[in-house]
N, CA, C and O of each residue as an XYZ file, in Angstrom:
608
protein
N     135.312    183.258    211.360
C     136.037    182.834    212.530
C     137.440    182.335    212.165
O     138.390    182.553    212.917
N     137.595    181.550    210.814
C     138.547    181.153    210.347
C     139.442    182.072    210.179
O     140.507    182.065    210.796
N     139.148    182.874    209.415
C     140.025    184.568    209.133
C     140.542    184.611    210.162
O     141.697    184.199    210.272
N     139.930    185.065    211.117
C     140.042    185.863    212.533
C     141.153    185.201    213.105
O     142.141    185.903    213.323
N     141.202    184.057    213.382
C     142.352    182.927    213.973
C     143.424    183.021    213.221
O     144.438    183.408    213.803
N     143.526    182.710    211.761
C     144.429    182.877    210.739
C     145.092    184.437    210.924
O     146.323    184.468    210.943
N     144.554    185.405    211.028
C     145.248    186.464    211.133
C     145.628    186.599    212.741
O     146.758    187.064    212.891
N     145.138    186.386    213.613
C     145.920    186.368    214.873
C     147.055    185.958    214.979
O     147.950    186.639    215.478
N     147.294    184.255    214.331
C     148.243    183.654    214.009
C     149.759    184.340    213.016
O     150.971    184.208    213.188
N     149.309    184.746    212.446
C     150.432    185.716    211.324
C     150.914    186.912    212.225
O     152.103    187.228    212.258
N     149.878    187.614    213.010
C     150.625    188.847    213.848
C     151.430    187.972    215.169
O     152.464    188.386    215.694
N     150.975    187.151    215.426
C     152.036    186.666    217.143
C     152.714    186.051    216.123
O     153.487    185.468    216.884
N     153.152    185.611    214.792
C     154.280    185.148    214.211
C     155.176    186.258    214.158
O     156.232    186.468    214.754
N     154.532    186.925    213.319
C     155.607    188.273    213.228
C     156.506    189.135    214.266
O     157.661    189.562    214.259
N     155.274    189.186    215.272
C     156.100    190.224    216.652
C     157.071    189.234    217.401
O     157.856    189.704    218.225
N     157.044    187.724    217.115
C     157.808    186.662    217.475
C     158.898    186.407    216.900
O     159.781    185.828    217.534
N     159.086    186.777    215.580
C     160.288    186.759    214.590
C     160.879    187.992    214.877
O     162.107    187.907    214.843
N     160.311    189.501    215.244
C     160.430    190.557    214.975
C     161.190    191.059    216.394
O     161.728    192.161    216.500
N     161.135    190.056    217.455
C     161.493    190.172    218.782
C     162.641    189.337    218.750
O     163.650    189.868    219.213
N     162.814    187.701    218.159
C     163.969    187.310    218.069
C     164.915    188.026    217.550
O     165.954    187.921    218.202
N     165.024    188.962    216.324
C     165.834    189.335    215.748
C     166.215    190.163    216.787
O     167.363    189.925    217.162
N     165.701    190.981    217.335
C     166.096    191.996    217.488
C     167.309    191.636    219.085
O     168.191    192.378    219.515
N     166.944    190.460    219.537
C     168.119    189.559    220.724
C     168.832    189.167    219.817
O     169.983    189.431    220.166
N     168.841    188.679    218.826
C     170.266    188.357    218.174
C     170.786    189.551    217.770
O     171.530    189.860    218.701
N     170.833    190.228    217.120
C     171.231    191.686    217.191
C     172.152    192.324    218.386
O     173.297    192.776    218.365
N     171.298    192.195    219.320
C     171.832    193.018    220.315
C     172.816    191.867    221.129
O     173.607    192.477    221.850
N     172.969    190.589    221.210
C     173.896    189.782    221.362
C     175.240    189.777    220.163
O     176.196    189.009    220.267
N     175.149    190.366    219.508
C     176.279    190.056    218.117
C     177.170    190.924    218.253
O     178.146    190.734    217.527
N     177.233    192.262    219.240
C     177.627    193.118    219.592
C     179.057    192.470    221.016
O     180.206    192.900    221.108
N     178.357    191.320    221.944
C     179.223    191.081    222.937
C     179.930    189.717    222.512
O     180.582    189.159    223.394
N     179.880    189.228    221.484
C     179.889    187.599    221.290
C     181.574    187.840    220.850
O     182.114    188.803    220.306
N     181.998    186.849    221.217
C     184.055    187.003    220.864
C     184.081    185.528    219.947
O     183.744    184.419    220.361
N     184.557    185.858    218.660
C     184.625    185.127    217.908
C     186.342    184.064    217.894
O     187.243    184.408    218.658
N     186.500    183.023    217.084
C     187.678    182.128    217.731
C     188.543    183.183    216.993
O     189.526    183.575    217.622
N     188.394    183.564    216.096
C     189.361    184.600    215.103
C     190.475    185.726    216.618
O     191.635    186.136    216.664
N     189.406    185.796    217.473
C     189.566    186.914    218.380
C     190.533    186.664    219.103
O     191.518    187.393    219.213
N     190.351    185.569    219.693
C     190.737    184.516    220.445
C     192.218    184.317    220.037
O     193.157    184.384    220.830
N     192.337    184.028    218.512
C     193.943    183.677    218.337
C     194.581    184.826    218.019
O     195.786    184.757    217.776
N     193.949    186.010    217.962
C     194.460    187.104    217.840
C     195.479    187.051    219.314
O     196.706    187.012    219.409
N     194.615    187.064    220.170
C     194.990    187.437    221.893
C     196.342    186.670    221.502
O     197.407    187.234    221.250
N     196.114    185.271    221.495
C     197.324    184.215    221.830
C     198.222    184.746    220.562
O     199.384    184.872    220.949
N     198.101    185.047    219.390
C     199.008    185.669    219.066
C     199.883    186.718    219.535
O     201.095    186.634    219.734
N     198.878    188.043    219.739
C     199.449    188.818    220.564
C     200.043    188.416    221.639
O     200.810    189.338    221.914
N     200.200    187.315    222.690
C     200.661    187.030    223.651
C     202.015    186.407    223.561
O     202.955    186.668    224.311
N     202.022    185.472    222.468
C     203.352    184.882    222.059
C     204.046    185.807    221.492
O     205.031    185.130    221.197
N     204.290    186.901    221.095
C     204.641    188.045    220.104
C     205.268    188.805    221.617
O     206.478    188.987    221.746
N     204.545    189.096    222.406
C     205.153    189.717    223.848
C     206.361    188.445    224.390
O     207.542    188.646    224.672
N     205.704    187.292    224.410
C     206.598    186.460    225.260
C     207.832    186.118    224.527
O     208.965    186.008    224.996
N     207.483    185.983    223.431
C     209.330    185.693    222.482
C     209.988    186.921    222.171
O     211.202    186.912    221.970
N     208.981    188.530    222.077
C     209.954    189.608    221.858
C     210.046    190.041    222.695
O     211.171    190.541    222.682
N     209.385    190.336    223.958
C     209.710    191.167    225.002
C     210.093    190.350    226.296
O     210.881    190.703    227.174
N     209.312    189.099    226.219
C     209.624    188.095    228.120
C     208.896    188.570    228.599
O     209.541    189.111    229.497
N     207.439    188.978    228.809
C     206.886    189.707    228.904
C     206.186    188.674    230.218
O     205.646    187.580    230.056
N     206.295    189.059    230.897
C     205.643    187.643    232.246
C     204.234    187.564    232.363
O     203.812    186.422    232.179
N     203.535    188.258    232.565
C     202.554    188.597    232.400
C     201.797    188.102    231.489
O     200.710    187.753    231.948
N     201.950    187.886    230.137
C     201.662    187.425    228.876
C     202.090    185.853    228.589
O     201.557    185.061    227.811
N     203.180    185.661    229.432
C     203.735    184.387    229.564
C     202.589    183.656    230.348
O     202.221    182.564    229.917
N     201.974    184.202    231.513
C     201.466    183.511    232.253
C     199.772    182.968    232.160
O     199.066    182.052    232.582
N     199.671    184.263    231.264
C     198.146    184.071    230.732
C     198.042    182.918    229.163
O     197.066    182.319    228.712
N     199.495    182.973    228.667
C     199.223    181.856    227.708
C     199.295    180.401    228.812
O     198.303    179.692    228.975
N     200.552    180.143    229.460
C     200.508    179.117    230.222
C     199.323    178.420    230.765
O     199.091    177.216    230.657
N     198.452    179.489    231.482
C     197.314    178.927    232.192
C     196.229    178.710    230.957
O     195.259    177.969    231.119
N     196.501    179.515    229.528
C     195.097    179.385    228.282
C     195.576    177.613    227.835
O     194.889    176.797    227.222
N     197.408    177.388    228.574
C     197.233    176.035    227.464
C     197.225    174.963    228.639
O     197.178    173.771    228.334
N     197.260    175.277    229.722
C     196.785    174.130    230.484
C     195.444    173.719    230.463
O     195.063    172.627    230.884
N     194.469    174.893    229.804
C     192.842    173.798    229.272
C     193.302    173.305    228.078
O     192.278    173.067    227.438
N     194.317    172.997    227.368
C     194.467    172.306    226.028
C     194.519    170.790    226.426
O     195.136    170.522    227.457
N     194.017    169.908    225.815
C     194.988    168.884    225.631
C     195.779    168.517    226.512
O     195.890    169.288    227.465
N     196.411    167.537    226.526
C     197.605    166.992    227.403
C     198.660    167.060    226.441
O     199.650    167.705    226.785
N     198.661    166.507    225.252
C     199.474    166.714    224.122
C     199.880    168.218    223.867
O     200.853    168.670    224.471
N     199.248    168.913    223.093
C     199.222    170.020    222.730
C     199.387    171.102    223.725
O     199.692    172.151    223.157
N     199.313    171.193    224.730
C     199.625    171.717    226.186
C     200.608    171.420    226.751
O     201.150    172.246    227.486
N     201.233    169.905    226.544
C     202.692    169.882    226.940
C     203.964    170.711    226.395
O     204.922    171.352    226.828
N     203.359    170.284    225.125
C     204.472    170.203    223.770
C     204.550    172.419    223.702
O     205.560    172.975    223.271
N     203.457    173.137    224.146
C     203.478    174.446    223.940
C     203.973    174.641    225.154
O     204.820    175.530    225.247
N     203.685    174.068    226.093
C     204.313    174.631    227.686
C     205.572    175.147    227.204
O     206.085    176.258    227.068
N     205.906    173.872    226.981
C     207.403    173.766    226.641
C     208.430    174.748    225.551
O     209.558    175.235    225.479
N     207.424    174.657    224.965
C     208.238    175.828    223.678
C     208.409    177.496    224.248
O     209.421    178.179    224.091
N     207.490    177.810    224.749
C     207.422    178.806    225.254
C     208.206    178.958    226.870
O     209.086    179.776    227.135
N     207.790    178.236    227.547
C     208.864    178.422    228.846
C     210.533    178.158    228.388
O     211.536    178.619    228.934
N     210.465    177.501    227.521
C     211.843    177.267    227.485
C     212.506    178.844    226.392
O     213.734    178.823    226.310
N     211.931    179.885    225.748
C     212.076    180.643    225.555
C     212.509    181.632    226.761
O     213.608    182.061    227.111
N     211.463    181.780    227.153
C     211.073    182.398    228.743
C     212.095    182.168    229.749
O     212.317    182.985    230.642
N     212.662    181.176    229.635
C     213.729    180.774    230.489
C     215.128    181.290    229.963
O     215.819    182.061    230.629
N     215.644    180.620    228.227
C     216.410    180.960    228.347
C     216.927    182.165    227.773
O     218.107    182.503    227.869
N     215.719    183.042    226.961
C     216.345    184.036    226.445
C     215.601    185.133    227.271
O     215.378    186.162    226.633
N     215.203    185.114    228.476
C     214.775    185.962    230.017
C     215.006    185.870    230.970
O     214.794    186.770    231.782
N     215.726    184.339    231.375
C     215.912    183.914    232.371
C     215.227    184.283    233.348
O     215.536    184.900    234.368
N     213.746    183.642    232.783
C     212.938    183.846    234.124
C     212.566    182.169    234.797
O     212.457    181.106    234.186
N     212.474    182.381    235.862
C     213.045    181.350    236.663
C     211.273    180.357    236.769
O     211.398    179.134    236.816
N     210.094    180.806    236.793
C     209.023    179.968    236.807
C     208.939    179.396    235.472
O     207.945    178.679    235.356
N     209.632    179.477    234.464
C     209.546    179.540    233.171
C     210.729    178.107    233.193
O     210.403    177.118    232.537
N     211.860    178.091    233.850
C     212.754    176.891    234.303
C     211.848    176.119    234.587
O     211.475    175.347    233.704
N     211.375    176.090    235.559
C     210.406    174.912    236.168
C     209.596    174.089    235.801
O     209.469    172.875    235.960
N     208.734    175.308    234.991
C     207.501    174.900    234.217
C     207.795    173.702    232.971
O     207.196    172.667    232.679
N     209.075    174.412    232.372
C     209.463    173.341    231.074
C     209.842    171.737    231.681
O     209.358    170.695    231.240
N     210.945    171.867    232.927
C     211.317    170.701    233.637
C     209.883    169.580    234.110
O     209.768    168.406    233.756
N     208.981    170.309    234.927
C     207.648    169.527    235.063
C     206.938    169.085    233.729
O     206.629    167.897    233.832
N     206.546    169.644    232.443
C     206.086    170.012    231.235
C     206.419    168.167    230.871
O     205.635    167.220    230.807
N     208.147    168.258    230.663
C     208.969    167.079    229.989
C     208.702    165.953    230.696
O     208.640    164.811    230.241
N     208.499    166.404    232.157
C     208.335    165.270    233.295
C     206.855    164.828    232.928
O     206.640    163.622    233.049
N     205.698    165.706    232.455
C     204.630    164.753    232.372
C     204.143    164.644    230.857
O     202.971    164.732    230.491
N     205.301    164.426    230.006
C     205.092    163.329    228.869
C     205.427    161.987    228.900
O     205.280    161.082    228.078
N     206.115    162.059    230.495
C     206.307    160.542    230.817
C     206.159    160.171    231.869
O     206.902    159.486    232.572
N     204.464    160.910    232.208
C     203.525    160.524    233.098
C     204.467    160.287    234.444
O     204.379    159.415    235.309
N     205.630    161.658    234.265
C     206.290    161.531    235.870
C     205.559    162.870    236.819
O     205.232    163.890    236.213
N     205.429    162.806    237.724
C     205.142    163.116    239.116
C     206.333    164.596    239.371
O     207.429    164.223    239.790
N     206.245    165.645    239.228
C     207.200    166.852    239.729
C     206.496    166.868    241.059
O     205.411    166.287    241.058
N     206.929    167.476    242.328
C     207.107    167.741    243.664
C     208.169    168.715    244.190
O     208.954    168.463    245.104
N     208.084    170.012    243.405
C     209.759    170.744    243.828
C     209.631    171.038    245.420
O     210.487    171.687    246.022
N     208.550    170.531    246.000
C     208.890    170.281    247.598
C     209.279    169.368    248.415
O     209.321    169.399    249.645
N     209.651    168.298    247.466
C     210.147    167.612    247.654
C     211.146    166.642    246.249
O     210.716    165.611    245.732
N     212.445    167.286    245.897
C     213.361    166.587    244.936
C     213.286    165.430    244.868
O     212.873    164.854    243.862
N     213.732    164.750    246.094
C     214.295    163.034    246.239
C     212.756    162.292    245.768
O     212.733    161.066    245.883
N     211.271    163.084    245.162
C     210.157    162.294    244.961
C     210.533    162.303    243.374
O     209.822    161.560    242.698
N     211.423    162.944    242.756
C     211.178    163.282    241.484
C     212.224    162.000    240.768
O     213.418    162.062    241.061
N     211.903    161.219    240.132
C     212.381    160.125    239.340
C     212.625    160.220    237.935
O     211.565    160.037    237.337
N     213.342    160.377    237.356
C     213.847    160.663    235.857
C     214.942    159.267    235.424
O     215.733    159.174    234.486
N     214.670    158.474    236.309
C     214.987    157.068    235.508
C     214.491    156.420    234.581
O     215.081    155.697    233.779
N     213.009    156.734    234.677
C     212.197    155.683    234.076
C     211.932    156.764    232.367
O     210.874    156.714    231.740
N     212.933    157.481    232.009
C     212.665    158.192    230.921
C     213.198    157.675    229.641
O     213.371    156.490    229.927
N     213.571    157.819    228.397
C     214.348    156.943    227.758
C     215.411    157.294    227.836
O     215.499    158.291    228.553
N     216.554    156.876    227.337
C     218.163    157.592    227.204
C     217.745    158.880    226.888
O     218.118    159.768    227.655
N     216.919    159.245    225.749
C     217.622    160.800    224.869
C     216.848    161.693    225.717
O     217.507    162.557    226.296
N     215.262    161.667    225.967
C     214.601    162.125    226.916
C     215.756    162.309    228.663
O     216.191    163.399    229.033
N     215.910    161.481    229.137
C     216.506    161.709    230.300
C     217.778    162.584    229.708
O     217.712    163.615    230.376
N     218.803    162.708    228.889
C     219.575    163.544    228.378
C     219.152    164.671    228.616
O     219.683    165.349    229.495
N     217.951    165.194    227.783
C     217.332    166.484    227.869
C     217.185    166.837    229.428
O     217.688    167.840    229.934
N     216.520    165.997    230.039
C     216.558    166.647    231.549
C     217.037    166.604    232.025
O     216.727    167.030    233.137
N     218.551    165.984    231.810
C     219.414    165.876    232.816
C     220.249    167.670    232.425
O     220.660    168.515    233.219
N     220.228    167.677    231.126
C     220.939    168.915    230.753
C     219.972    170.502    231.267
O     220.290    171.531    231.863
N     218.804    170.023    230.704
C     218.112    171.028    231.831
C     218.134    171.210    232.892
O     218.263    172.415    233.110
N     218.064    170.514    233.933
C     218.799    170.552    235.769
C     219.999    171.068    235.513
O     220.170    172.161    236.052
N     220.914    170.656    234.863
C     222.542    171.312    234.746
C     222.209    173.231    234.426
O     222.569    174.185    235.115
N     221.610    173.220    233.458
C     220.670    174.604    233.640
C     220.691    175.269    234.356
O     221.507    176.191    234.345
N     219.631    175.068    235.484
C     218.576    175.230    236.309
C     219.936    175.568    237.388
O     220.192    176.683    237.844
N     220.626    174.442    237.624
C     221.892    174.403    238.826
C     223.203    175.771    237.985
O     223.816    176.481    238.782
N     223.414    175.928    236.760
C     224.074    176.955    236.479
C     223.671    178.236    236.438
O     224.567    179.077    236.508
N     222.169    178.740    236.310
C     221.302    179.644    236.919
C     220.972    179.838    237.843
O     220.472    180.915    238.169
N     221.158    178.721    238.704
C     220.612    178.815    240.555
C     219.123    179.299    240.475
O     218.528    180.180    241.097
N     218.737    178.459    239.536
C     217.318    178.532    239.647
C     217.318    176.947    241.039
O     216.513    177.032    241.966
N     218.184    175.805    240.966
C     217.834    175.098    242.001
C     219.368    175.075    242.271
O     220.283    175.551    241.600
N     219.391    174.208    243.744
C     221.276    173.475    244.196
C     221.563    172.790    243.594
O     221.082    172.055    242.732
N     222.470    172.992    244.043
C     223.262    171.445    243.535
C     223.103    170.048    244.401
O     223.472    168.943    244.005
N     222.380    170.375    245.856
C     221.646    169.500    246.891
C     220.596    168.993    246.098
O     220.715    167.771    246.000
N     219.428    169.516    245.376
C     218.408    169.371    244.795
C     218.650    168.810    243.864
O     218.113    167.724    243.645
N     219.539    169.362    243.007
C     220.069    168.435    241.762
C     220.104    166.743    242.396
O     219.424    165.774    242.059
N     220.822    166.830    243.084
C     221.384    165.116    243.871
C     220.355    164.469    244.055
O     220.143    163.276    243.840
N     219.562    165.413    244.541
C     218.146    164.596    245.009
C     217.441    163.626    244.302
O     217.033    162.509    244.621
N     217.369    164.397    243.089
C     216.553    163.808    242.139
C     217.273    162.286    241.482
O     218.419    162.017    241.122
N     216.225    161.627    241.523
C     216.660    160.350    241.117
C     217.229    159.851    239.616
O     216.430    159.946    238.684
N     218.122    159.502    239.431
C     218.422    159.745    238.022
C     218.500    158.092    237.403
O     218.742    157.889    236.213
């Protein structure tokens, strides 16, 4: 009787091992490894700094808004500000201006300017954005009404 149990036991082991494998197997085929992953974002930054490629711009943008707050600012930024100024593409203006605005936990509203406050930044920081709006107003990406708006 002992046998009998003992060997039952060894065959539902086997067809149990012999069945897992064979789902991992056939899962190893769809699985995207991180290697893959920075391939893409490579490939994507490679379009957006050689070509401006919008499209590619926009799919990194939205991959680094799940980053971090840090690491998602600081790339927004590098890249839109490419995007902007060696494409002059105009969501790519914006994006960097809001980007700078929330490393110092400021509030963008481009539907409303006069909400946007860039006082409370330090000297060299507010420099940078003040020269970026000068930008933005020499591109007519915004007015020179809008410019005013904003609180400085």
């Amino acid at each position: 009787m002992k046998i009998t149990l003992y060997s039952i036991m060894v065959v539902l082991i086997c067809f149990s091992c012999k069945k897992r494998n064979i789902i991992e197997k056939s899962s190893v085929g769809k699985a995207v490894s991180i290697s893959q992953i920075t391939t893409n974002y490579d490939t994507l930054i490679k379009r957006v700094v050689n070509k401006g490629d919008v499209d590619s711009y926009n799919e990194l943008f939205y991959g680094f808004m799940d980053a971090n707050q840090i690491e998602r600012t600081d790339s927004i930024m590098k890249y839109s500000q490419i995007m902007a100024e060696k494409f002059n593409n105009e969501n790519a203006y914006l994006d960097y201006f809001e980007a700078l605005c929330r490393k110092y936990d400021l509030h963008v509203d481009y539907s409303d300017y006069s909400s946007i406050d860039i006082s409370k930044m330090d000297k060299v920081s507010k420099k940078r954005a003040l020269d970026w709006l000068n930008k933005m107003v020499k591109n007519k990406i915004i007015t020179e009404k809008k410019f005013a708006e904003i609180k400085k």
